[in-house]
CSV table of C-alpha atoms in Angstrom, one decimal:
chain,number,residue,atom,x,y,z
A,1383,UNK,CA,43.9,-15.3,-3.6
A,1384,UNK,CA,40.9,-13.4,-3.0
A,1385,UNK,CA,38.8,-10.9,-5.4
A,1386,UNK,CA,39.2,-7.5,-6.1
A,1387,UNK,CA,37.7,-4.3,-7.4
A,1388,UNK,CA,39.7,-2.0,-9.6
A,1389,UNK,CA,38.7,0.8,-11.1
A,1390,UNK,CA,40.2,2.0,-14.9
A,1391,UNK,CA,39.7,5.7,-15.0
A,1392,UNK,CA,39.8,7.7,-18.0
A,1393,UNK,CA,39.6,11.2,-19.7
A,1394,UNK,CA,35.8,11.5,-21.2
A,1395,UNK,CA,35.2,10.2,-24.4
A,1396,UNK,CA,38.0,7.0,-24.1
A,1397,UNK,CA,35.5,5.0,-21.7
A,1398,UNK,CA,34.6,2.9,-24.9
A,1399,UNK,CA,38.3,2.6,-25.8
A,1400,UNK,CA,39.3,1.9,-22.5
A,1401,UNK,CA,36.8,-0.9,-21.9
A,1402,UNK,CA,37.9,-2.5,-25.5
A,1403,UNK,CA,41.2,-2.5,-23.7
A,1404,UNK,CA,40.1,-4.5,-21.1
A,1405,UNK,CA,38.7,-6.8,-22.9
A,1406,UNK,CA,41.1,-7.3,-25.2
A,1407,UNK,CA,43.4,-8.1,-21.7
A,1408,UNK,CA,40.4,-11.0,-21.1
A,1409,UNK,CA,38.6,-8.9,-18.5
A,1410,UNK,CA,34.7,-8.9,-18.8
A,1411,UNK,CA,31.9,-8.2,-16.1
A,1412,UNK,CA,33.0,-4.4,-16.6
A,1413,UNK,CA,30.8,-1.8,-15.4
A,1414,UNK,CA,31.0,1.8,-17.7
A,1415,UNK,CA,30.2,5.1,-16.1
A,1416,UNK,CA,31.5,8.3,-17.0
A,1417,UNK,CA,35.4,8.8,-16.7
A,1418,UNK,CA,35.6,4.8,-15.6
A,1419,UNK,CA,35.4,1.0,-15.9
A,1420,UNK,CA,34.9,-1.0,-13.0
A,1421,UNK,CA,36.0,-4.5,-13.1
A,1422,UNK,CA,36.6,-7.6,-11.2
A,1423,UNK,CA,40.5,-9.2,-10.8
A,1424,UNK,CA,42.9,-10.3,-8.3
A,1425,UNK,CA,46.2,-9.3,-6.7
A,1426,UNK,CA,47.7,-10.2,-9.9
A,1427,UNK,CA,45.9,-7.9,-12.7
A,1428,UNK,CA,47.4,-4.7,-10.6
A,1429,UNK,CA,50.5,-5.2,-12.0
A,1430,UNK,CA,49.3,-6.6,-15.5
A,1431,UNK,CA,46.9,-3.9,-16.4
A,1432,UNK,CA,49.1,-0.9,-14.7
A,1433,UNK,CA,51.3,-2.4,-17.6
A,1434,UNK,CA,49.0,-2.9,-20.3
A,1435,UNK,CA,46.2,0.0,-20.6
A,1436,UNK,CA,47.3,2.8,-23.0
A,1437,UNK,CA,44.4,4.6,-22.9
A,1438,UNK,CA,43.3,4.6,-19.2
A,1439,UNK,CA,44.4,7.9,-16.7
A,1440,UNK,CA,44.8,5.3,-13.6
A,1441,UNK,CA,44.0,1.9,-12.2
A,1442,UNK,CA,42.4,2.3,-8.8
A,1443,UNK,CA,41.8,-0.3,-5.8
A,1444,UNK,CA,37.8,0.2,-4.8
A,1445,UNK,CA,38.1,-0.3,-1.3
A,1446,UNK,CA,34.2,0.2,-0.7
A,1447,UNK,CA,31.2,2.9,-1.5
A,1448,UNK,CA,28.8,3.6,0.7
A,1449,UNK,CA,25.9,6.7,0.8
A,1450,UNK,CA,26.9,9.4,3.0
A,1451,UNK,CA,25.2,12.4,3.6
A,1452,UNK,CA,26.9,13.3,7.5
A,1453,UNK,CA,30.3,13.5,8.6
A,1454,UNK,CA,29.6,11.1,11.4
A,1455,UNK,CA,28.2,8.7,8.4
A,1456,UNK,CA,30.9,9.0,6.1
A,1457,UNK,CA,33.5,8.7,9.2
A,1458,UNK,CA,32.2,5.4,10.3
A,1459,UNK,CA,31.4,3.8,7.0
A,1460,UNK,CA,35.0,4.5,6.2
A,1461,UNK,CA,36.4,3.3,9.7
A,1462,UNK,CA,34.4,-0.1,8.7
A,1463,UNK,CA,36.4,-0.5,5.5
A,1464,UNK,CA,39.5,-3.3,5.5
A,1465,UNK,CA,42.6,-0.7,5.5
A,1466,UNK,CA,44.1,-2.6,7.1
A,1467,UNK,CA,44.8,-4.9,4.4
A,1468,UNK,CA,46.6,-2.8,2.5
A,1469,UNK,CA,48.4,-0.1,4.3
A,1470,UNK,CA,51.1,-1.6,6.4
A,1471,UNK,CA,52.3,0.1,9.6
A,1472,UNK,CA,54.5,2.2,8.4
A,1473,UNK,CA,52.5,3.2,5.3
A,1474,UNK,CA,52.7,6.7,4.0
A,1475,UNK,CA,49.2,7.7,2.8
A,1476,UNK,CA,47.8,10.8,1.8
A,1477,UNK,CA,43.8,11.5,1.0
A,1478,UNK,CA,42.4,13.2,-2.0
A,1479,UNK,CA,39.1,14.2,-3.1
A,1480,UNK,CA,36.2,15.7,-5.1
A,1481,UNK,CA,32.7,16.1,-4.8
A,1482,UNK,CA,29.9,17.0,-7.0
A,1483,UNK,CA,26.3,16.7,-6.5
A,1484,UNK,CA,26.4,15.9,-2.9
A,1485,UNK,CA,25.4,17.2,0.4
A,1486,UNK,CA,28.8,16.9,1.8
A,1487,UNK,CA,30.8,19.4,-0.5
A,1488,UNK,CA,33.7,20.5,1.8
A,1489,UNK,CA,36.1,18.7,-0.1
A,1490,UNK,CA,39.0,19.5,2.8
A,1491,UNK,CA,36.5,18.6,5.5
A,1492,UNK,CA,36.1,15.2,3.5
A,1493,UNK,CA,39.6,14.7,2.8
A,1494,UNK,CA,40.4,15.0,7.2
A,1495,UNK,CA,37.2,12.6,8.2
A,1496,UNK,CA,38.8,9.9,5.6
A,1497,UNK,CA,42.4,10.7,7.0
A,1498,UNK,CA,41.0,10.1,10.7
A,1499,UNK,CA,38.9,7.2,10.1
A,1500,UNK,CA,41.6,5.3,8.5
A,1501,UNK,CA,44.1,6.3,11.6
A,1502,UNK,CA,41.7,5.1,14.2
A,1503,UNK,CA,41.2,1.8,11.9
A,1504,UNK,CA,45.3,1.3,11.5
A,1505,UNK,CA,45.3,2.3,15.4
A,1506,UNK,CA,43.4,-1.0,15.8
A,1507,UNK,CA,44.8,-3.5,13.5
A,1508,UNK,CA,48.8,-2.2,14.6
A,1509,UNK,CA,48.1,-1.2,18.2
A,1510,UNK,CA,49.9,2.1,18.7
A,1511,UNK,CA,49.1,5.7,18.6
A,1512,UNK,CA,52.1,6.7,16.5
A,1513,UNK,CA,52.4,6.1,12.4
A,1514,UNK,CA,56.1,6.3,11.3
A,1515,UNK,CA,55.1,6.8,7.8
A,1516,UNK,CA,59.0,6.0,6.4
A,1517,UNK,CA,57.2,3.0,3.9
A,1518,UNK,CA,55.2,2.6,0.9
A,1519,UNK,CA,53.1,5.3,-0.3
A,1520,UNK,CA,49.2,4.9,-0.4
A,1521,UNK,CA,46.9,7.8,-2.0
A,1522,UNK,CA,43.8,7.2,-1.0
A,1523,UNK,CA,41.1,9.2,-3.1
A,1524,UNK,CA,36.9,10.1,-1.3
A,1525,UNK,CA,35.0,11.1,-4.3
A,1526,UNK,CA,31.5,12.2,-3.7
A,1527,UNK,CA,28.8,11.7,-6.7
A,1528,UNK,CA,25.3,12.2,-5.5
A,1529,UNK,CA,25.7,11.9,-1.8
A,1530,UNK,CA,27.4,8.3,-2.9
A,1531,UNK,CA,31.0,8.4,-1.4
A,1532,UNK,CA,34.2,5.5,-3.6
A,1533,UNK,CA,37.1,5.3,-1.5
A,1534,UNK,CA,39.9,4.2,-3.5
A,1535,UNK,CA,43.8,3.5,-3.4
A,1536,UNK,CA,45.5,4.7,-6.5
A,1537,UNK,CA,47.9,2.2,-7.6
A,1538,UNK,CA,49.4,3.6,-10.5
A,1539,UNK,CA,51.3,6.5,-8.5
A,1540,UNK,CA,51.9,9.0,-11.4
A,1541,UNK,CA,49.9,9.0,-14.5
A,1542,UNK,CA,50.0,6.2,-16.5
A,1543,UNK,CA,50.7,9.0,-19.5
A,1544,UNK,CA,53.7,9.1,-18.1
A,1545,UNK,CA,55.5,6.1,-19.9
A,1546,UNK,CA,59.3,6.6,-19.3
A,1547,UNK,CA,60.1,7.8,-22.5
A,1548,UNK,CA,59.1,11.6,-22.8
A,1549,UNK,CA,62.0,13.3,-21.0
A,1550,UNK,CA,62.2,16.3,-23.6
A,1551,UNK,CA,58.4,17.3,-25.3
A,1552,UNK,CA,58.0,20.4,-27.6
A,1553,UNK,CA,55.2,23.0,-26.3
A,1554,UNK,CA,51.7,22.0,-25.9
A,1555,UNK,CA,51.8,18.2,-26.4
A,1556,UNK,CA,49.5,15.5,-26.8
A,1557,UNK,CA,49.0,12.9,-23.8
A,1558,UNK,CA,50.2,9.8,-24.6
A,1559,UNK,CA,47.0,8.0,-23.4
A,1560,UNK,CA,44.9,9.7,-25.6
A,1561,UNK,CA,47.7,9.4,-28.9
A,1562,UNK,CA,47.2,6.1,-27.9
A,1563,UNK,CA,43.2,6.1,-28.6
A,1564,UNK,CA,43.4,8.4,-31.2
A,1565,UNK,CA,45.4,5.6,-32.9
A,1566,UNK,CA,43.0,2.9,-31.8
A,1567,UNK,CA,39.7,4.9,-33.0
A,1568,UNK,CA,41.4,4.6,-36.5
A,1569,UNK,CA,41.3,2.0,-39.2
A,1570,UNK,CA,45.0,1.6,-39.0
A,1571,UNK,CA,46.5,-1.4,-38.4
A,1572,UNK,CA,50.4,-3.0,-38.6
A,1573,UNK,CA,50.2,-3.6,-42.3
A,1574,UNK,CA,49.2,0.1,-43.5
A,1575,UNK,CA,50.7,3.4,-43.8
A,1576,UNK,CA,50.7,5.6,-40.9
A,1577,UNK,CA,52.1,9.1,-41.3
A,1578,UNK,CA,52.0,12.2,-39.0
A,1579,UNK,CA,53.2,15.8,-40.8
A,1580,UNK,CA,52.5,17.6,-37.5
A,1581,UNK,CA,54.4,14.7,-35.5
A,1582,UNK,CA,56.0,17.8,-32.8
A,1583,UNK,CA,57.9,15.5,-30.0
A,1584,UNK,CA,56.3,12.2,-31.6
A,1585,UNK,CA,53.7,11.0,-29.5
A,1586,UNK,CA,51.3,9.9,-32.3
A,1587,UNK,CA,53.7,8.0,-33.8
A,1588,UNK,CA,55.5,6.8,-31.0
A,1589,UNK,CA,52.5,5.3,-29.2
A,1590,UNK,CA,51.5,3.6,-33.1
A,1591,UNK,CA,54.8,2.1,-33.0
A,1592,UNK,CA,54.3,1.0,-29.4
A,1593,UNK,CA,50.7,-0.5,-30.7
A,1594,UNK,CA,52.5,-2.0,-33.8
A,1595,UNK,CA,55.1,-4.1,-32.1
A,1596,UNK,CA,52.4,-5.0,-29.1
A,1597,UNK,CA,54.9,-3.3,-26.5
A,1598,UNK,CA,53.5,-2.9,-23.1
A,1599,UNK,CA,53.0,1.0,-22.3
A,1600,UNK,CA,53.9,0.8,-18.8
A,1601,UNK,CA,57.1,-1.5,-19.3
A,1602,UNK,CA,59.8,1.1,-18.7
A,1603,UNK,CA,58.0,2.7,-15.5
A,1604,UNK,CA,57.7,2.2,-12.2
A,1605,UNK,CA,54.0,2.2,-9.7
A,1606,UNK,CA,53.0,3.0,-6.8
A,1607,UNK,CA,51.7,-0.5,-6.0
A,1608,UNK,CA,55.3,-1.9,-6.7
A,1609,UNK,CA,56.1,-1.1,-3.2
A,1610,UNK,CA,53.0,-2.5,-1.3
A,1611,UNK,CA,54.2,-6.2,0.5
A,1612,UNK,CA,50.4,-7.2,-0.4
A,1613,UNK,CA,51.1,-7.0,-4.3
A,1614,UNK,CA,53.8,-9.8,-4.7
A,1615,UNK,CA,57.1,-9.0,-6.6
A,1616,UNK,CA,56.6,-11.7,-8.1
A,1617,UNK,CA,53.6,-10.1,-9.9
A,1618,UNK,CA,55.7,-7.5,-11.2
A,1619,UNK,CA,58.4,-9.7,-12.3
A,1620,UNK,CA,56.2,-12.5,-14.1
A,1621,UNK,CA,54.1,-10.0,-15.6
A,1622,UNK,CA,57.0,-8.2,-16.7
A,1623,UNK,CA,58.7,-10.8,-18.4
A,1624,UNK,CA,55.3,-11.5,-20.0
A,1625,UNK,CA,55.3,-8.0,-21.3
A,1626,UNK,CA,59.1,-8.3,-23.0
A,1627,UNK,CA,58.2,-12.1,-24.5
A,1628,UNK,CA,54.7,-10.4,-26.1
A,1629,UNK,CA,56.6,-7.4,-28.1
A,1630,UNK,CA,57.1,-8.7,-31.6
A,1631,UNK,CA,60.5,-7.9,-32.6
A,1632,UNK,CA,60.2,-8.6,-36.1
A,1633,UNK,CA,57.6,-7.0,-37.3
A,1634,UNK,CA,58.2,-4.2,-39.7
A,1635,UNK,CA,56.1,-1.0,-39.2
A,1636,UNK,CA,56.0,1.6,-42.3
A,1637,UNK,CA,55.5,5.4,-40.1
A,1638,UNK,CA,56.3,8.2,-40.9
A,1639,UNK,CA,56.3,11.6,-38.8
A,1640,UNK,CA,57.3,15.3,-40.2
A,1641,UNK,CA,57.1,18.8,-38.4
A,1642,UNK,CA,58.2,22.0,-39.8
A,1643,UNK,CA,60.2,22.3,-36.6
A,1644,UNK,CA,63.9,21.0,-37.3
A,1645,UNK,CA,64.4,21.1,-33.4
A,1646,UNK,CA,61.1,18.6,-32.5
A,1647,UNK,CA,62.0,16.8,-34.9
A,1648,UNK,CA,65.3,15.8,-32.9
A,1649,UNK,CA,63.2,15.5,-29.8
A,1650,UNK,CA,60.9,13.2,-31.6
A,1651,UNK,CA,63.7,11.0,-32.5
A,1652,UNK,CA,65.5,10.8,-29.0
A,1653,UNK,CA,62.0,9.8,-27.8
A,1654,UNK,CA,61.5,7.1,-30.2
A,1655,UNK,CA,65.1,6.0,-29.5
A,1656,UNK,CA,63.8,6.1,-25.8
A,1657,UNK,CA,60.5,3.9,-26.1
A,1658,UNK,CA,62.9,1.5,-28.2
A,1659,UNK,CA,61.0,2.1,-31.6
A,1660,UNK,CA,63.5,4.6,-33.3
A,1661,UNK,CA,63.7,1.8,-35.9
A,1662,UNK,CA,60.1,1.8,-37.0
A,1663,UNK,CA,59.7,5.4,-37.8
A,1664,UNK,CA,61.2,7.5,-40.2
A,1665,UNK,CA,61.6,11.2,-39.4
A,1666,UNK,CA,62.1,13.7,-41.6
A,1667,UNK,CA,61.7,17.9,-41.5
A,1668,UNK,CA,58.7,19.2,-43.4
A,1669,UNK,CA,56.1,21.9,-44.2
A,1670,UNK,CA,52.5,19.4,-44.6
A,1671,UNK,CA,51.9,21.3,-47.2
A,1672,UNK,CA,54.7,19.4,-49.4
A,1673,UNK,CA,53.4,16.5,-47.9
A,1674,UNK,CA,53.8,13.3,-50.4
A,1675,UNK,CA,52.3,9.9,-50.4
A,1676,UNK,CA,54.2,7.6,-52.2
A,1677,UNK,CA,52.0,4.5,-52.0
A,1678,UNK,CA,48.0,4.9,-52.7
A,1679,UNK,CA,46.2,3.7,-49.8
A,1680,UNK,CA,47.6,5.5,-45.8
A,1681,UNK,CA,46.6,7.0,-42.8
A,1682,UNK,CA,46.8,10.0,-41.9
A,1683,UNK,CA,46.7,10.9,-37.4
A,1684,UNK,CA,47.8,14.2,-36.6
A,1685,UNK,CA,47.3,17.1,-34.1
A,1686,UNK,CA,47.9,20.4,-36.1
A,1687,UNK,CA,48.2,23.6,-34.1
A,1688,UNK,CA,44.9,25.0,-33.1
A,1689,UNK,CA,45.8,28.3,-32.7
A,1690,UNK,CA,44.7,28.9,-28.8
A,1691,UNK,CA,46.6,32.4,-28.6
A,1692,UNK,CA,45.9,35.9,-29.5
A,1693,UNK,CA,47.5,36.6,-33.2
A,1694,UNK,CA,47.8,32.7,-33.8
A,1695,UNK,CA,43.9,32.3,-35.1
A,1696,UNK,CA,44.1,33.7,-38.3
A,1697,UNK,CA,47.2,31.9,-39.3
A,1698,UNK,CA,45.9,28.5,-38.4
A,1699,UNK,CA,42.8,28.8,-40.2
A,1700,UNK,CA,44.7,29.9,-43.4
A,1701,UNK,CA,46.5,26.5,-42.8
A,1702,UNK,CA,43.2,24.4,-42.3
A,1703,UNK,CA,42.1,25.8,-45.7
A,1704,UNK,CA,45.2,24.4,-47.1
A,1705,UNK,CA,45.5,21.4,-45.7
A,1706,UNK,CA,42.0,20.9,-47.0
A,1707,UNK,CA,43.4,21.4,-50.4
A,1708,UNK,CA,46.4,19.2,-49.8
A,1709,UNK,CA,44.2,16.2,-47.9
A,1710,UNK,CA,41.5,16.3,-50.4
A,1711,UNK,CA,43.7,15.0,-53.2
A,1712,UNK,CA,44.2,11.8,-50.9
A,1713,UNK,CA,41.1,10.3,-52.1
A,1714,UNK,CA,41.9,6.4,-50.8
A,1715,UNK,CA,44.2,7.3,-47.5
A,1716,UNK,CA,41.6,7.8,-44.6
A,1717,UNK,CA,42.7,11.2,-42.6
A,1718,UNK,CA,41.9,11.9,-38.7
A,1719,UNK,CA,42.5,15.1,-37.7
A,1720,UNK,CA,42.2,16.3,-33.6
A,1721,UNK,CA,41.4,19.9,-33.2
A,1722,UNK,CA,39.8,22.6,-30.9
A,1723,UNK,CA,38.8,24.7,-33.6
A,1724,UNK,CA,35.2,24.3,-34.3
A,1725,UNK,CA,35.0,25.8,-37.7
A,1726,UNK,CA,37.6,22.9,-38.9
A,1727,UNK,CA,35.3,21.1,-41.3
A,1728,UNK,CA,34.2,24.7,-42.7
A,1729,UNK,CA,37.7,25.4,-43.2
A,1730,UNK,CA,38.7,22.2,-44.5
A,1731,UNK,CA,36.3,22.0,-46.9
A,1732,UNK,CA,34.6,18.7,-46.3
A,1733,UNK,CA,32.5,17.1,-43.8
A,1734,UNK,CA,33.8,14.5,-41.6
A,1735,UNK,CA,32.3,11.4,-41.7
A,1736,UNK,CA,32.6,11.3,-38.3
A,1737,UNK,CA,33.0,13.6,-35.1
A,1738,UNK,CA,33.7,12.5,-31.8
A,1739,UNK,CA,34.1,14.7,-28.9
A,1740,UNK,CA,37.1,14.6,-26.6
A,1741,UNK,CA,39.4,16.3,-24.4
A,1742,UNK,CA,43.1,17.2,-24.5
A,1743,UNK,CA,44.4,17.9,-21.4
A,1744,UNK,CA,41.4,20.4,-20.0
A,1745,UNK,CA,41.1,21.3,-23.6
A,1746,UNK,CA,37.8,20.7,-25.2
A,1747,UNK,CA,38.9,19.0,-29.2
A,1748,UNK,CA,36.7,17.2,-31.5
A,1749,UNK,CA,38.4,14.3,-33.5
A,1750,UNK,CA,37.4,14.5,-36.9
A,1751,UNK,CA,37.6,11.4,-39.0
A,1752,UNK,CA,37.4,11.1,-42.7
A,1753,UNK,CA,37.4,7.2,-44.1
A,1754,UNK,CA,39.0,6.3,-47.2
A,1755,UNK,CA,38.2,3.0,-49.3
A,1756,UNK,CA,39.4,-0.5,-47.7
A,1757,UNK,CA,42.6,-1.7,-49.0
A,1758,UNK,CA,42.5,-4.4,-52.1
A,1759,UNK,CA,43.1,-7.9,-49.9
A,1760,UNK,CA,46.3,-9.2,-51.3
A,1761,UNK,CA,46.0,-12.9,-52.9
């Protein structure tokens, strides 16, 4: 079995999360740039990690990079490259791309060179002149940085935000890859208190659930690389029988999600019911300000509105001020708080103890943590 390249990519700001996650899966040799982790693997860790990142947009095949500065150079440098290895004669493959930075910025004149070089490499390899295209699907991705062209193969197919179990989501959501860091960049951990009060269709404590019970984002879902003869079924199938024997059933999870919406709150629950963690989480409807913690040390994750729309400002600050008032009191439960308002901590009434910028969807947010005391070990 020979060695690979893939290629993790992220939103910015989860690189570091992303890269924990990877080495929590016993990769190392990772190379961090912005937006990706590069990293070293075989046929095999396609299917495991397209299963097991939470935090990670897409798990790319590097297929080669090269400097290009000319068509002609960026044409033959890609003709060189083994496509053949992958795509099978009657592949279906598309090109994407992006450039910044680089001499050769027509992105759609980039896009056809790539297209024609792999052709003329397939024509080759298969000896014909005519591509069916009626098989598996390959998206092959140019990106230009600095005159320095990565040709890719996306593996994933769609997002791997899109878990399975999201059919029905309330108005501006959160991804569930980055509900999944926010989760991870807390202190919280299966024997504490989670609770959301602005839960909306669930995602935050869906994906703590999923984190909880160590169930395998991607288990639900179907790739793109599923349907390529060089990644063997029997990949899929071992890793996923892996995944199901890793979930610990029996663990018990204390989460609890609220929203002064009666009708998320249903959708919250028929996604829970869907990721298979409905009995983990207790939902309830309620305004956060009559928020209640029953038990002295918790976490508090949420993603309160942030009042993007004309009219809507006002009204959320009044409600950062309060929640301010209500949080405060919750002197030992630590409290993270995602927003794209940047007077939050003004509002609030307290300085976070830490700030880390982020992005929600093409949203610019700033993840706001406040730490309460440890725990008391129990004897």
């Amino acid at each position: 079995m020979s060695e690979i390249e893939l290629i993790a990519t992220t939103t910015f700001g989860l690189e570091a999360v992303v890269k924990r996650e990877l080495q929590n899966l016993n990769y190392n040799d990772l190379v961090v740039e912005n937006g990706k982790i590069t990293f070293k693997g075989e046929e095999r860790d396609i299917p495991r990690t397209n299963l097991w990142l939470r935090s990670a947009d897409r798990v790319l095949l590097k297929m080669g990079e090269f400097k290009a500065t000319t068509f002609e150079e960026l044409f033959e440098k890609t003709k060189a490259l083994p496509w053949e290895e992958w795509i099978t004669l009657d592949g279906e493959f598309t090109v994407t791309g992006k450039a910044v930075d680089s001499q050769l910025m027509s992105v759609p004149d980039c896009q056809a060179i790539v297209k024609k070089a792999v052709v003329e490499k397939l024509k080759t390899k298969y000896n014909t002149e005519w591509f069916q295209e009626t098989g598996a699907k390959f998206t092959i991705q140019v990106s230009l940085l600095k005159d320095i062209a990565t040709l890719t193969i996306d593996t994933s197919g769609e997002g791997l935000h899109k878990r399975g179990y999201r059919e029905i989501s309330v108005e501006a959501p959160i991804k569930e890859t980055l509900a999944a860091a926010l989760v991870n960049l807390s202190f919280w951990n299966h024997e504490r208190i989670l609770a959301d009060p602005f839960c909306g269709s669930g995602t935050i404590p869906i994906e703590a659930a999923m984190i909880g019970k160590n169930i395998a984002p991607g288990i639900q879902r179907s790739f793109a690389s599923e349907e390529w003869p060089r990644v063997k079924k029997e990949y899929w199938k071992e890793e996923r029988i892996n995944a199901r024997k890793a979930i610990i059933q029996d663990r018990e999870l204390r989460i609890y999600a609220s929203d002064i919406d009666s009708e998320a709150i249903e959708i919250a629950k028929e996604n829970a019911f869907n990721a298979g963690v409905d009995d983990c989480i207790e939902f309830r409807v309620g305004d956060v300000l009559k928020f209640r913690a029953n038990e002295e040390y918790g976490v508090i994750i949420s993603n309160p509105p942030y009042g993007e729309r004309i009219g809507e400002v006002k009204e959320v600050e009044k409600l950062y001020v309060d929640m301010g008032k209500k949080f405060r009191q919750l002197d030992t439960w630590s409290i993270y708080i995602i927003t794209s308002n940047e007077s939050f901590e003004y509002l609030y009434g307290k300085k976070a103890d830490k700030k880390r910028k982020l992005f929600n969807g093409r949203i610019k947010v700033d993840y706001y943590q406040y730490y309460g005391p440890r725990p008391p070990r129990e004897d």
